[in-house]
Coordinates of C-alpha atoms in Angstrom, one line a residue:
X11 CA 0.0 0.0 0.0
X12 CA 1.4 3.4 -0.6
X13 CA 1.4 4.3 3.6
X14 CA 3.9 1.2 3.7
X15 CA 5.8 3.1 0.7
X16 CA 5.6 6.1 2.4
X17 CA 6.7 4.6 5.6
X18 CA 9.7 2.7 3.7
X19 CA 11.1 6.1 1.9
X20 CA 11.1 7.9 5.7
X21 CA 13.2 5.4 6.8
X22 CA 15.3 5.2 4.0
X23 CA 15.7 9.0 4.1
X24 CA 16.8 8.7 8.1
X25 CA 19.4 6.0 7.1
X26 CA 21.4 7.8 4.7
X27 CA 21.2 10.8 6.6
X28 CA 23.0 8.7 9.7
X29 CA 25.6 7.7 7.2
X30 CA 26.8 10.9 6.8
X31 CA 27.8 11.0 3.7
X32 CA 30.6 13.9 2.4
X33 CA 28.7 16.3 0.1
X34 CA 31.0 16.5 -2.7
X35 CA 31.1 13.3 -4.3
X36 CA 29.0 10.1 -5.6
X37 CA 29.4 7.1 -3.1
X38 CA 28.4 3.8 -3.7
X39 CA 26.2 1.8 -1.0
X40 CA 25.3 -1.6 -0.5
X41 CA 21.1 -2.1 0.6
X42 CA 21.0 -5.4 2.8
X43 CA 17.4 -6.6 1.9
X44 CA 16.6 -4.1 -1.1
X45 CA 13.3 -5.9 -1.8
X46 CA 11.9 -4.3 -5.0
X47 CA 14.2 -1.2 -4.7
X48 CA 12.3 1.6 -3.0
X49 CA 15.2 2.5 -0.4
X50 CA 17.4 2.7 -3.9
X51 CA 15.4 4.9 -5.4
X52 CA 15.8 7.5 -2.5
X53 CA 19.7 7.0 -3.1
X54 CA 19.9 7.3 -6.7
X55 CA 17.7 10.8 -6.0
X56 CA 21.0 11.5 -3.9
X57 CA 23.0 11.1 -6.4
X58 CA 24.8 7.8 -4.9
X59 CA 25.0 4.2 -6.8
X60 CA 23.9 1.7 -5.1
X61 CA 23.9 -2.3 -5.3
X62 CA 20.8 -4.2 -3.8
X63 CA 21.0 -7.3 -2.0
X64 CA 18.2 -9.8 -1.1
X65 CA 17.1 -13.3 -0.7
X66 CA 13.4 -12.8 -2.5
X67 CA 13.7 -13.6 -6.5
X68 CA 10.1 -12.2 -6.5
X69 CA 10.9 -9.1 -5.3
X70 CA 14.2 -8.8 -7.2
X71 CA 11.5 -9.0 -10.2
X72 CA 9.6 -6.2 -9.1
X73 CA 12.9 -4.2 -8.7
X74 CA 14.1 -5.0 -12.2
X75 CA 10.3 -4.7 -13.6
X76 CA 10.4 -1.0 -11.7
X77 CA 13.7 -0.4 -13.8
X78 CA 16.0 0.5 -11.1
X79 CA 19.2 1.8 -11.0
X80 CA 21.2 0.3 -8.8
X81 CA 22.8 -3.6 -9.4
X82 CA 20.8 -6.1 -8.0
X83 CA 21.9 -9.2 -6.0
X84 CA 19.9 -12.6 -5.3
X85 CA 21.8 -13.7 -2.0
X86 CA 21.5 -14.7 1.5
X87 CA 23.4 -12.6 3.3
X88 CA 23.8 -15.0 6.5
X89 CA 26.0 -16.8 4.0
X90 CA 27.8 -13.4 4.1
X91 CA 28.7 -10.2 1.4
X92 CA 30.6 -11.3 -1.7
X93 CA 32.4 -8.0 -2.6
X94 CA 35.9 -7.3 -1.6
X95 CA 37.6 -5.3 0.8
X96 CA 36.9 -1.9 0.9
X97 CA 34.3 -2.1 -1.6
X98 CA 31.6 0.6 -0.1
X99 CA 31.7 3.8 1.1
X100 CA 28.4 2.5 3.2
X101 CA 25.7 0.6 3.7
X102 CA 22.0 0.9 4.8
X103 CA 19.5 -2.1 5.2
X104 CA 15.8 -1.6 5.7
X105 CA 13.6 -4.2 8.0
X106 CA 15.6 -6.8 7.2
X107 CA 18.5 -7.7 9.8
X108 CA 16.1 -9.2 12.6
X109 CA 15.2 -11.6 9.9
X110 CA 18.6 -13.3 10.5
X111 CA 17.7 -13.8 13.7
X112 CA 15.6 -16.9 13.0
X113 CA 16.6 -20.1 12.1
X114 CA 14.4 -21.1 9.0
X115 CA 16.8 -24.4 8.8
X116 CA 17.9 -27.0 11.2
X117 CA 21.5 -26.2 10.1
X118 CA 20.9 -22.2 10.8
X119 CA 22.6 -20.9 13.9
X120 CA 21.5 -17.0 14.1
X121 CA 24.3 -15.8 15.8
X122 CA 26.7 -17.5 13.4
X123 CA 24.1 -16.3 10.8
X124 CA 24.8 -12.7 12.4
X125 CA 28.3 -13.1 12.7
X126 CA 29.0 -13.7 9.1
X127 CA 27.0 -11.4 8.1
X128 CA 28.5 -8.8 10.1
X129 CA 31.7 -9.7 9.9
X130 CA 32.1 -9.7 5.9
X131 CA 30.3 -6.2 5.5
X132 CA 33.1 -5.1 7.9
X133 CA 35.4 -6.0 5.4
X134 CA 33.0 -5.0 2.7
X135 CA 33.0 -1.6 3.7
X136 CA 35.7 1.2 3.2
X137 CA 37.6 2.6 6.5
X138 CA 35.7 5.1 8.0
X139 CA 32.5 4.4 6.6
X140 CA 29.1 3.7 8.4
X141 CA 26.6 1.3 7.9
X142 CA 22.8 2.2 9.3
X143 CA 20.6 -0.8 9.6
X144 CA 17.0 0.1 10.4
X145 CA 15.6 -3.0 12.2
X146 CA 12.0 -4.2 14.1
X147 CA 13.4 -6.3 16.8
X148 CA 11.2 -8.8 18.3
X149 CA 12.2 -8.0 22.1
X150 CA 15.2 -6.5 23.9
X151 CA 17.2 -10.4 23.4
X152 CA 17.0 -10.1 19.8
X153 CA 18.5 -6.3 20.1
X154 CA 21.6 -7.4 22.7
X155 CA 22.0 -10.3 20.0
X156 CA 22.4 -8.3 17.1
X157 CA 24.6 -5.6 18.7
X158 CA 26.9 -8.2 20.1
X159 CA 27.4 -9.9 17.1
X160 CA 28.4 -6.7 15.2
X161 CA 30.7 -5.3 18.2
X162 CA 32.2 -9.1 17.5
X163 CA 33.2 -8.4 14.1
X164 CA 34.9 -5.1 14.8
X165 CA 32.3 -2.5 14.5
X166 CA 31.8 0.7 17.0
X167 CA 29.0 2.5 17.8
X168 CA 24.8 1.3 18.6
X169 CA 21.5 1.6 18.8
X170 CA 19.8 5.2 17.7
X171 CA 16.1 5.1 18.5
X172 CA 13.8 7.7 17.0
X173 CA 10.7 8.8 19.2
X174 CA 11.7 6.4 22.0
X175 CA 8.3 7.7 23.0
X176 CA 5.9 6.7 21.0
X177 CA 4.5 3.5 20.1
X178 CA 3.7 4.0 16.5
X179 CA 6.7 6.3 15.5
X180 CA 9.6 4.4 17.6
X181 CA 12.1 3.0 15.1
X182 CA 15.5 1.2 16.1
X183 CA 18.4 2.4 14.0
X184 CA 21.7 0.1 14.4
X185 CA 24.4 2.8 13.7
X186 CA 28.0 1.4 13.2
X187 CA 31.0 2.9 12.6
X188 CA 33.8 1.1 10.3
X189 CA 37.7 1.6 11.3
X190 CA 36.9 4.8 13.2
X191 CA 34.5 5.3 16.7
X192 CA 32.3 8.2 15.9
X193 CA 30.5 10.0 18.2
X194 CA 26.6 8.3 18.1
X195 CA 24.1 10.4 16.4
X196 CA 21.2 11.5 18.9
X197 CA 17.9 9.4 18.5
X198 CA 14.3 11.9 16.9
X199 CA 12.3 13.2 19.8
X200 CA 14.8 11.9 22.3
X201 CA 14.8 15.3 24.4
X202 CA 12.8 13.8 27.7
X203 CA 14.1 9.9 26.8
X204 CA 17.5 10.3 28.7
X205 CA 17.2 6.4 29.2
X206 CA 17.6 5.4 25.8
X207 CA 20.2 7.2 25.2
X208 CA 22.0 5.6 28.4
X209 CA 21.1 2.2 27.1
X210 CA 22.7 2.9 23.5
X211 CA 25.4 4.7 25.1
X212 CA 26.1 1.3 27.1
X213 CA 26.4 -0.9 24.2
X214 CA 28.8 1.7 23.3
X215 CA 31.4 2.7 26.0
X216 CA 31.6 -1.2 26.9
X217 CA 33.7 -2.6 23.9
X218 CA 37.1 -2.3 25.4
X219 CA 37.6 -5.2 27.1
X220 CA 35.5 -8.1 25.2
X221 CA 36.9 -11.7 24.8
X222 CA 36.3 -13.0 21.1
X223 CA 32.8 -14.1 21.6
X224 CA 31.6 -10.6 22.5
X225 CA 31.7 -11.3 26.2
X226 CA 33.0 -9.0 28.6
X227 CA 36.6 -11.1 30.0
X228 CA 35.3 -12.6 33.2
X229 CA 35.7 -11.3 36.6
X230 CA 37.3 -8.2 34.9
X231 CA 36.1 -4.9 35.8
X232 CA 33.6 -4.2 33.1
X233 CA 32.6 -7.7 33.9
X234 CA 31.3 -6.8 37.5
X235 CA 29.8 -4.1 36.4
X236 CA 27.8 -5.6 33.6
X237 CA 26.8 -7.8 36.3
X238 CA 25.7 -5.4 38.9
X239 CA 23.9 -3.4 36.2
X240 CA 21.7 -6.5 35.4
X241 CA 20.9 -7.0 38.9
X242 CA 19.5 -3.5 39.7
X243 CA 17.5 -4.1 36.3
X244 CA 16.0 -7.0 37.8
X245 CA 15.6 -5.1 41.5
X246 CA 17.7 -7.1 43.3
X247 CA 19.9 -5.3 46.3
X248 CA 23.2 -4.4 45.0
X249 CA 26.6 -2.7 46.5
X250 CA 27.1 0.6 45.0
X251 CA 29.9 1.5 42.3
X252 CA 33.1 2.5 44.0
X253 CA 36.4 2.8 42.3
X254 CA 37.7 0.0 44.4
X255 CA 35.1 -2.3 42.4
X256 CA 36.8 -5.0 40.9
X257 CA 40.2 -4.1 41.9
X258 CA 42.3 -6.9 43.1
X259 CA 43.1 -6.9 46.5
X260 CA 47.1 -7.5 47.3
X261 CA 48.1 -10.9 48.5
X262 CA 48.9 -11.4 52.0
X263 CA 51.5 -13.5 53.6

């Protein structure tokens, strides 16, 4: 229907803004999960070139039917993205991350799904660069999943969420930053929603000390804190933060 259009070019118009692109020249971006091409359309207005992704031959027809301009590519992306290194100057992805998130096969494991995925467009993507990934998430699980995964593979940054306020406007945006930590752009009609922006900036600050598997390293600082943090969530009783928390006492003899 033309309110779901409608819908779909907003978005696509808030992810390429988050990319902040330079002004002066054509870039080229990959779409994760182009569908029939609407989100391209918005970045061949731009002026960028684009190359489309997705795992729906029928909607690939649509987009080629619609005479697009952007290259179009019938793929899976949990199998990963097929370009080489440095390929893109950026990439946006519309609705379409959380659906790596099931496992449509008995051989599919999401987070290795995720972490392919995530892992390859790291590589995909230029220094520097940013890739936006608009996503519904099913509950706050899926979100912590997701996040993990692509802090795993290398990539800064978090979740921007527009009108944290409101049920019918609220839209996740999973901002990443390639090579380079920028600063997180600030979440529409966040002014009252201070929370939010303490959760996203939580995903953010807490990258330095992960093992490989996205884990903070146990019993390390960050560790304890993570902990403690979860706790209070849940309304347990907890110790407060000091700066001796998680230091390690001396031995005596």
């Amino acid at each position: 229907s033309s309110r779901v259009v409608e819908i779909q070019s907003q978005m696509s118009e808030r992810a390429v803004e988050l990319l902040g692109l330079p002004e002066d020249r054509a870039c080229l971006l990959l779409d994760v999960g182009c569908g029939s091409g609407l989100s391209g359309d918005y970045i061949s207005e731009e002026g960028h070139y684009w190359i489309g992704m997705d795992i729906s031959p029928a909607m690939l027809d649509v987009a080629v039917e619609r005479e697009v301009e952007g290259d179009l590519l019938l793929a899976d992306v949990g199998h990963g993205i097929p370009f080489r290194p440095g390929t893109f100057d950026g990439c946006i992805s519309i609705s379409a991350v959380q659906w790596l998130c099931n496992a449509d096969k008995k051989s599919h494991s999401p987070p290795k799904r995720l972490y392919r995925f995530f892992s390859t467009l790291y590589t995909a993507l230029a220094r520097g660069s940013r890739a936006v990934l608009q996503l519904y998430p099913e509950n706050s699980e899926q979100l912590e999943l997701i996040t993990a995964q692509a802090m795993r593979a290398g990539f800064t940054g978090g979740m921007v969420v527009d009108y944290p306020n409101s049920a019918k406007a609220k839209k996740f945006f999973l901002c990443l930053f390639v090579g380079t930590s920028g600063t997180l752009p600030k979440g529409l009609g966040t002014e009252c929603a201070n929370e939010e922006l303490h959760q996203a900036k939580f995903t953010n600050e807490r990258t330095r000390f992960r093992n490989v598997k996205g884990k903070s390293v146990k019993k390390s600082r960050d560790w304890i804190l993570e902990k403690k943090e979860r706790r209070r969530r849940q309304g347990k009783e907890v110790r407060a933060d000091t700066k001796y928390t998680g230091r390690k006492r001396r031995p005596h003899f």
